[in-house]
Structures are given as structure tokens and as C-alpha cells.
PDB file of C-alpha atoms in Angstrom:
ATOM      1  CA  MET A   1      -1.982  18.474   6.737  1.00 66.00           C
ATOM      2  CA  PRO A   2      -5.236  16.587   6.308  1.00 85.00           C
ATOM      3  CA  ILE A   3      -5.747  12.909   7.029  1.00 95.00           C
ATOM      4  CA  LEU A   4      -6.785  11.372   3.711  1.00 97.00           C
ATOM      5  CA  ASN A   5      -9.627   8.901   3.232  1.00 97.00           C
ATOM      6  CA  ILE A   6      -8.303   5.361   2.686  1.00 97.00           C
ATOM      7  CA  LEU A   7     -10.309   3.282   0.216  1.00 98.00           C
ATOM      8  CA  ARG A   8     -11.552  -0.003   1.641  1.00 96.00           C
ATOM      9  CA  TYR A   9     -11.572  -3.340  -0.162  1.00 96.00           C
ATOM     10  CA  PRO A  10     -13.554  -4.283  -2.289  1.00 95.00           C
ATOM     11  CA  ASP A  11     -13.809  -0.698  -3.624  1.00 96.00           C
ATOM     12  CA  PRO A  12     -13.258  -1.012  -7.415  1.00 97.00           C
ATOM     13  CA  ARG A  13     -10.982   2.067  -7.399  1.00 98.00           C
ATOM     14  CA  LEU A  14      -8.356  -0.087  -5.673  1.00 98.00           C
ATOM     15  CA  HIS A  15      -8.002  -1.965  -8.966  1.00 98.00           C
ATOM     16  CA  LYS A  16      -7.047   1.075 -11.059  1.00 98.00           C
ATOM     17  CA  VAL A  17      -3.488   1.019 -12.382  1.00 98.00           C
ATOM     18  CA  ALA A  18      -1.447   4.056 -11.296  1.00 98.00           C
ATOM     19  CA  LYS A  19       0.203   6.337 -13.852  1.00 98.00           C
ATOM     20  CA  PRO A  20       3.891   7.350 -13.720  1.00 98.00           C
ATOM     21  CA  ILE A  21       4.653  10.721 -12.160  1.00 98.00           C
ATOM     22  CA  THR A  22       6.317  13.280 -14.436  1.00 97.00           C
ATOM     23  CA  VAL A  23       5.873  16.538 -12.511  1.00 97.00           C
ATOM     24  CA  PHE A  24       7.849  17.069  -9.306  1.00 98.00           C
ATOM     25  CA  ASP A  25       6.258  20.068  -7.631  1.00 98.00           C
ATOM     26  CA  GLU A  26       4.754  21.308  -4.364  1.00 98.00           C
ATOM     27  CA  ARG A  27       1.523  19.375  -5.011  1.00 98.00           C
ATOM     28  CA  LEU A  28       3.520  16.123  -5.067  1.00 98.00           C
ATOM     29  CA  LYS A  29       5.427  17.022  -1.897  1.00 98.00           C
ATOM     30  CA  GLN A  30       2.152  17.906  -0.158  1.00 98.00           C
ATOM     31  CA  LEU A  31       0.533  14.651  -1.303  1.00 98.00           C
ATOM     32  CA  ALA A  32       3.487  12.642   0.041  1.00 98.00           C
ATOM     33  CA  ALA A  33       3.320  14.528   3.370  1.00 98.00           C
ATOM     34  CA  ASP A  34      -0.452  13.986   3.640  1.00 98.00           C
ATOM     35  CA  MET A  35      -0.028  10.302   2.813  1.00 98.00           C
ATOM     36  CA  ALA A  36       2.678   9.923   5.478  1.00 98.00           C
ATOM     37  CA  GLU A  37       0.474  11.580   8.086  1.00 97.00           C
ATOM     38  CA  THR A  38      -2.441   9.341   7.055  1.00 98.00           C
ATOM     39  CA  MET A  39      -0.243   6.219   7.255  1.00 98.00           C
ATOM     40  CA  TYR A  40       1.059   7.130  10.730  1.00 97.00           C
ATOM     41  CA  ASP A  41      -2.450   7.995  11.943  1.00 97.00           C
ATOM     42  CA  ALA A  42      -3.954   4.683  10.711  1.00 96.00           C
ATOM     43  CA  PRO A  43      -1.410   3.305  12.005  1.00 95.00           C
ATOM     44  CA  GLY A  44       0.448   1.505   9.229  1.00 96.00           C
ATOM     45  CA  VAL A  45       3.907   0.990   7.754  1.00 97.00           C
ATOM     46  CA  GLY A  46       3.111   1.688   4.099  1.00 98.00           C
ATOM     47  CA  LEU A  47       0.611   3.491   1.907  1.00 98.00           C
ATOM     48  CA  ALA A  48       0.260   3.735  -1.867  1.00 98.00           C
ATOM     49  CA  ALA A  49      -1.371   6.750  -3.525  1.00 98.00           C
ATOM     50  CA  SER A  50      -3.903   4.362  -5.099  1.00 98.00           C
ATOM     51  CA  GLN A  51      -5.256   3.655  -1.614  1.00 98.00           C
ATOM     52  CA  VAL A  52      -6.210   7.326  -1.200  1.00 98.00           C
ATOM     53  CA  ASP A  53      -7.797   7.464  -4.677  1.00 98.00           C
ATOM     54  CA  VAL A  54      -4.828   9.198  -6.345  1.00 98.00           C
ATOM     55  CA  HIS A  55      -3.780   6.912  -9.168  1.00 98.00           C
ATOM     56  CA  GLU A  56      -0.157   7.972  -9.476  1.00 98.00           C
ATOM     57  CA  GLN A  57       2.957   5.906  -8.757  1.00 98.00           C
ATOM     58  CA  LEU A  58       3.758   7.197  -5.282  1.00 98.00           C
ATOM     59  CA  VAL A  59       4.430   5.101  -2.168  1.00 98.00           C
ATOM     60  CA  VAL A  60       5.357   6.080   1.394  1.00 98.00           C
ATOM     61  CA  ILE A  61       6.886   3.530   3.780  1.00 98.00           C
ATOM     62  CA  ASP A  62       8.226   3.646   7.322  1.00 98.00           C
ATOM     63  CA  THR A  63       9.011   0.318   8.972  1.00 97.00           C
ATOM     64  CA  SER A  64      10.831   1.862  11.970  1.00 96.00           C
ATOM     65  CA  GLU A  65       9.457   1.428  15.497  1.00 94.00           C
ATOM     66  CA  ASP A  66       9.431   5.195  16.130  1.00 96.00           C
ATOM     67  CA  ASN A  67       8.245   6.527  12.729  1.00 95.00           C
ATOM     68  CA  SER A  68      11.654   8.084  12.076  1.00 96.00           C
ATOM     69  CA  GLN A  69      12.588   6.544   8.713  1.00 97.00           C
ATOM     70  CA  LEU A  70      10.035   7.750   6.182  1.00 98.00           C
ATOM     71  CA  ARG A  71      10.893   6.611   2.663  1.00 98.00           C
ATOM     72  CA  VAL A  72       9.216   7.952  -0.471  1.00 98.00           C
ATOM     73  CA  PHE A  73       9.247   5.943  -3.702  1.00 98.00           C
ATOM     74  CA  ILE A  74       8.076   7.523  -6.959  1.00 98.00           C
ATOM     75  CA  ASN A  75       7.652   5.372 -10.084  1.00 98.00           C
ATOM     76  CA  PRO A  76       9.215   2.384  -8.278  1.00 98.00           C
ATOM     77  CA  GLU A  77      10.291  -0.717 -10.144  1.00 98.00           C
ATOM     78  CA  ILE A  78      11.784  -3.933  -8.858  1.00 98.00           C
ATOM     79  CA  ILE A  79      15.006  -4.541 -10.768  1.00 98.00           C
ATOM     80  CA  TRP A  80      16.055  -7.707  -8.907  1.00 98.00           C
ATOM     81  CA  GLU A  81      14.421 -10.234  -6.618  1.00 98.00           C
ATOM     82  CA  SER A  82      15.900 -13.172  -4.749  1.00 98.00           C
ATOM     83  CA  GLU A  83      15.062 -16.737  -5.647  1.00 98.00           C
ATOM     84  CA  GLU A  84      14.481 -17.388  -1.944  1.00 98.00           C
ATOM     85  CA  ARG A  85      10.871 -16.809  -0.998  1.00 98.00           C
ATOM     86  CA  LYS A  86       9.306 -16.277   2.409  1.00 97.00           C
ATOM     87  CA  VAL A  87       5.786 -16.207   3.754  1.00 97.00           C
ATOM     88  CA  TYR A  88       4.927 -13.126   5.813  1.00 96.00           C
ATOM     89  CA  ASP A  89       1.687 -12.324   7.573  1.00 96.00           C
ATOM     90  CA  GLU A  90       0.472  -9.231   5.754  1.00 97.00           C
ATOM     91  CA  GLY A  91      -2.177  -6.710   6.619  1.00 97.00           C
ATOM     92  CA  CYS A  92      -3.418  -3.682   4.721  1.00 98.00           C
ATOM     93  CA  LEU A  93      -4.916  -0.315   5.622  1.00 98.00           C
ATOM     94  CA  SER A  94      -7.502  -0.934   2.875  1.00 98.00           C
ATOM     95  CA  VAL A  95      -8.464  -4.267   4.473  1.00 97.00           C
ATOM     96  CA  PRO A  96      -8.477  -3.372   8.187  1.00 95.00           C
ATOM     97  CA  GLY A  97      -8.341  -6.187  10.700  1.00 94.00           C
ATOM     98  CA  VAL A  98      -7.384  -8.854   8.155  1.00 96.00           C
ATOM     99  CA  TYR A  99      -3.983 -10.560   8.228  1.00 96.00           C
ATOM    100  CA  ASP A 100      -2.843 -13.585   6.256  1.00 97.00           C
ATOM    101  CA  GLY A 101       0.290 -15.223   4.915  1.00 97.00           C
ATOM    102  CA  VAL A 102       1.563 -14.167   1.484  1.00 97.00           C
ATOM    103  CA  GLU A 103       4.626 -15.698  -0.157  1.00 97.00           C
ATOM    104  CA  ARG A 104       6.989 -13.211  -1.823  1.00 98.00           C
ATOM    105  CA  PRO A 105      10.694 -12.938  -2.715  1.00 98.00           C
ATOM    106  CA  ALA A 106      12.701 -12.569   0.519  1.00 98.00           C
ATOM    107  CA  GLU A 107      14.862  -9.761  -0.929  1.00 98.00           C
ATOM    108  CA  VAL A 108      14.377  -7.163  -3.638  1.00 98.00           C
ATOM    109  CA  LYS A 109      16.275  -4.319  -5.235  1.00 98.00           C
ATOM    110  CA  VAL A 110      14.096  -1.379  -6.182  1.00 98.00           C
ATOM    111  CA  ARG A 111      14.812   1.611  -8.397  1.00 98.00           C
ATOM    112  CA  ALA A 112      12.729   4.738  -7.852  1.00 98.00           C
ATOM    113  CA  LEU A 113      12.751   8.526  -7.828  1.00 98.00           C
ATOM    114  CA  ASP A 114      12.675  10.783  -4.784  1.00 98.00           C
ATOM    115  CA  LEU A 115      10.492  13.890  -4.333  1.00 98.00           C
ATOM    116  CA  ASP A 116      12.965  15.962  -6.375  1.00 97.00           C
ATOM    117  CA  GLY A 117      12.951  13.482  -9.277  1.00 98.00           C
ATOM    118  CA  LYS A 118      16.401  12.111  -8.419  1.00 98.00           C
ATOM    119  CA  ALA A 119      16.890   8.380  -9.093  1.00 98.00           C
ATOM    120  CA  PHE A 120      18.022   5.985  -6.368  1.00 98.00           C
ATOM    121  CA  GLU A 121      18.290   2.244  -5.806  1.00 98.00           C
ATOM    122  CA  LEU A 122      17.664   0.356  -2.581  1.00 98.00           C
ATOM    123  CA  HIS A 123      18.295  -3.258  -1.578  1.00 98.00           C
ATOM    124  CA  ALA A 124      15.686  -4.474   0.915  1.00 98.00           C
ATOM    125  CA  ASP A 125      14.964  -7.598   2.908  1.00 98.00           C
ATOM    126  CA  GLY A 126      12.630  -8.529   5.753  1.00 97.00           C
ATOM    127  CA  LEU A 127       9.663  -6.284   6.477  1.00 97.00           C
ATOM    128  CA  LEU A 128      10.907  -3.502   4.174  1.00 98.00           C
ATOM    129  CA  ALA A 129      11.066  -5.903   1.184  1.00 98.00           C
ATOM    130  CA  VAL A 130       7.554  -7.172   1.937  1.00 98.00           C
ATOM    131  CA  CYS A 131       6.238  -3.632   2.305  1.00 98.00           C
ATOM    132  CA  ILE A 132       7.786  -2.440  -0.972  1.00 98.00           C
ATOM    133  CA  GLN A 133       6.269  -5.369  -2.884  1.00 98.00           C
ATOM    134  CA  HIS A 134       2.885  -4.976  -1.155  1.00 98.00           C
ATOM    135  CA  GLU A 135       2.652  -1.237  -1.915  1.00 98.00           C
ATOM    136  CA  MET A 136       3.858  -1.709  -5.490  1.00 98.00           C
ATOM    137  CA  ASP A 137       1.043  -4.220  -5.961  1.00 98.00           C
ATOM    138  CA  HIS A 138      -1.395  -1.400  -5.096  1.00 98.00           C
ATOM    139  CA  LEU A 139       0.086   0.696  -7.913  1.00 98.00           C
ATOM    140  CA  LYS A 140      -0.717  -2.201 -10.271  1.00 98.00           C
ATOM    141  CA  GLY A 141      -4.290  -2.384  -8.986  1.00 98.00           C
ATOM    142  CA  LYS A 142      -3.749  -5.470  -6.845  1.00 98.00           C
ATOM    143  CA  VAL A 143      -4.720  -5.969  -3.186  1.00 98.00           C
ATOM    144  CA  PHE A 144      -2.920  -8.581  -1.060  1.00 97.00           C
ATOM    145  CA  VAL A 145      -6.101 -10.654  -0.553  1.00 97.00           C
ATOM    146  CA  GLU A 146      -5.866 -11.581  -4.236  1.00 96.00           C
ATOM    147  CA  TYR A 147      -2.965 -13.879  -3.286  1.00 96.00           C
ATOM    148  CA  LEU A 148      -5.308 -15.848  -1.015  1.00 97.00           C
ATOM    149  CA  SER A 149      -7.629 -18.692  -1.960  1.00 96.00           C
ATOM    150  CA  PRO A 150     -10.965 -17.748  -3.580  1.00 96.00           C
ATOM    151  CA  LEU A 151     -12.761 -19.002  -0.444  1.00 97.00           C
ATOM    152  CA  LYS A 152     -10.739 -16.757   1.894  1.00 96.00           C
ATOM    153  CA  ARG A 153     -11.012 -13.823  -0.518  1.00 95.00           C
ATOM    154  CA  ASN A 154     -14.821 -14.153  -0.682  1.00 96.00           C
ATOM    155  CA  ARG A 155     -15.096 -14.381   3.114  1.00 96.00           C
ATOM    156  CA  ILE A 156     -13.008 -11.217   3.473  1.00 96.00           C
ATOM    157  CA  LYS A 157     -15.035  -9.421   0.805  1.00 95.00           C
ATOM    158  CA  THR A 158     -18.311 -10.338   2.550  1.00 96.00           C
ATOM    159  CA  LYS A 159     -16.907  -9.223   5.919  1.00 95.00           C
ATOM    160  CA  MET A 160     -15.717  -5.873   4.517  1.00 95.00           C
ATOM    161  CA  ILE A 161     -19.057  -5.174   2.780  1.00 94.00           C
ATOM    162  CA  LYS A 162     -20.928  -5.982   6.005  1.00 94.00           C
ATOM    163  CA  GLU A 163     -18.658  -3.678   8.052  1.00 92.00           C
ATOM    164  CA  GLU A 164     -19.131  -0.881   5.492  1.00 90.00           C
ATOM    165  CA  ARG A 165     -22.923  -1.240   5.734  1.00 91.00           C
ATOM    166  CA  GLU A 166     -22.801  -1.130   9.533  1.00 90.00           C
ATOM    167  CA  MET A 167     -20.591   1.983   9.472  1.00 86.00           C
ATOM    168  CA  SER A 168     -23.009   3.673   7.057  1.00 84.00           C
ATOM    169  CA  LYS A 169     -25.991   2.857   9.285  1.00 83.00           C
ATOM    170  CA  LYS A 170     -24.237   4.350  12.317  1.00 81.00           C
ATOM    171  CA  ALA A 171     -23.288   7.470  10.355  1.00 78.00           C
ATOM    172  CA  ASN A 172     -26.908   7.898   9.143  1.00 82.00           C
ATOM    173  CA  ARG A 173     -28.228   7.685  12.737  1.00 77.00           C
ATOM    174  CA  ARG A 174     -26.186  10.731  13.797  1.00 70.00           C
TER     175      ARG A 174
END
């Protein structure tokens, strides 16, 4: 299984809205497996297909300490969220090295499909709730830095562009 290339902010492809999945086949299962391997390799706790330039509503999440609880969400939708809100320090594989507080509902209930197209619902709180909301934002073309102030967002954008340039220079020297 190949490690997929993760798009880095401010790549405009991160702002594409993902399309619902209607075909449940081997290609989908392979994509989910490749995404999981990419997420674990990064290392991260969640990855949306949009982050690997596949604009379909597919998310993989594993918030366990030992990478033993992989969850796959296809066409996820939040059907309930708590009134209580919490601020969590979030990071993102598309914005490496950047962490900042984002306020979100403390609990959510999500409805989604599994890899066989079977519907399920899941109530989540804590890190899992944050992760679900964060990854679903990617499917809508939104990156977590968009919740931050314009000043912070611009600083992060400048930093990411500079890092990308430096990585390109190093690659060209080889």
C-alpha cells in the first residue's frame, strides 16, 4: 500500500468540496487502506480524502494510543451536536507543526456509511468528536486555520509557503 501525498496549506485544492460516494468497490477499500497507512505514517489521528487530493466524502480516524481502532466514515453528516462547546488545541497533517485552539461542540452524533455501504450512527465526545468535526470540515473545503484570526492565518500561510519553497530548493539540489 502506497503512502499518499498529503496536500499542504495553502494549496487551493484543500478548498474543493468533496462529492458523496455512491460506489462501494475495491477501489474505495484500497483508498481507505492507503489513507489509513498514510495517516499512521504521518503520524496523525485523522485524514480526509480531500487532503490526499481525492475529493470524495471519505474520512479515516484512529484516536487510540496503539493504532488499533481505525474508523472509516463515508458520506458523514452530523445529526446532533451538544450546546456545550470546548476549545481544543488542534493540529492538521496539511498544516504540519501548527497547533492552535479551536472552539467546537463538545459532543456530536454522526451518521455515516461503512466500506460496504451500510449505515451507522456514532455518538462521540472528547478527541474523537473534535477529530470527526475537523475531518468533516476538510470535506467541505475548510482547513482548521480558517477558525483563527486573520493575523494568525496570514502568519501560518506565510510560514507554510516559506517552508514549501525551502523544501523545493533542497529537492532541486539533489
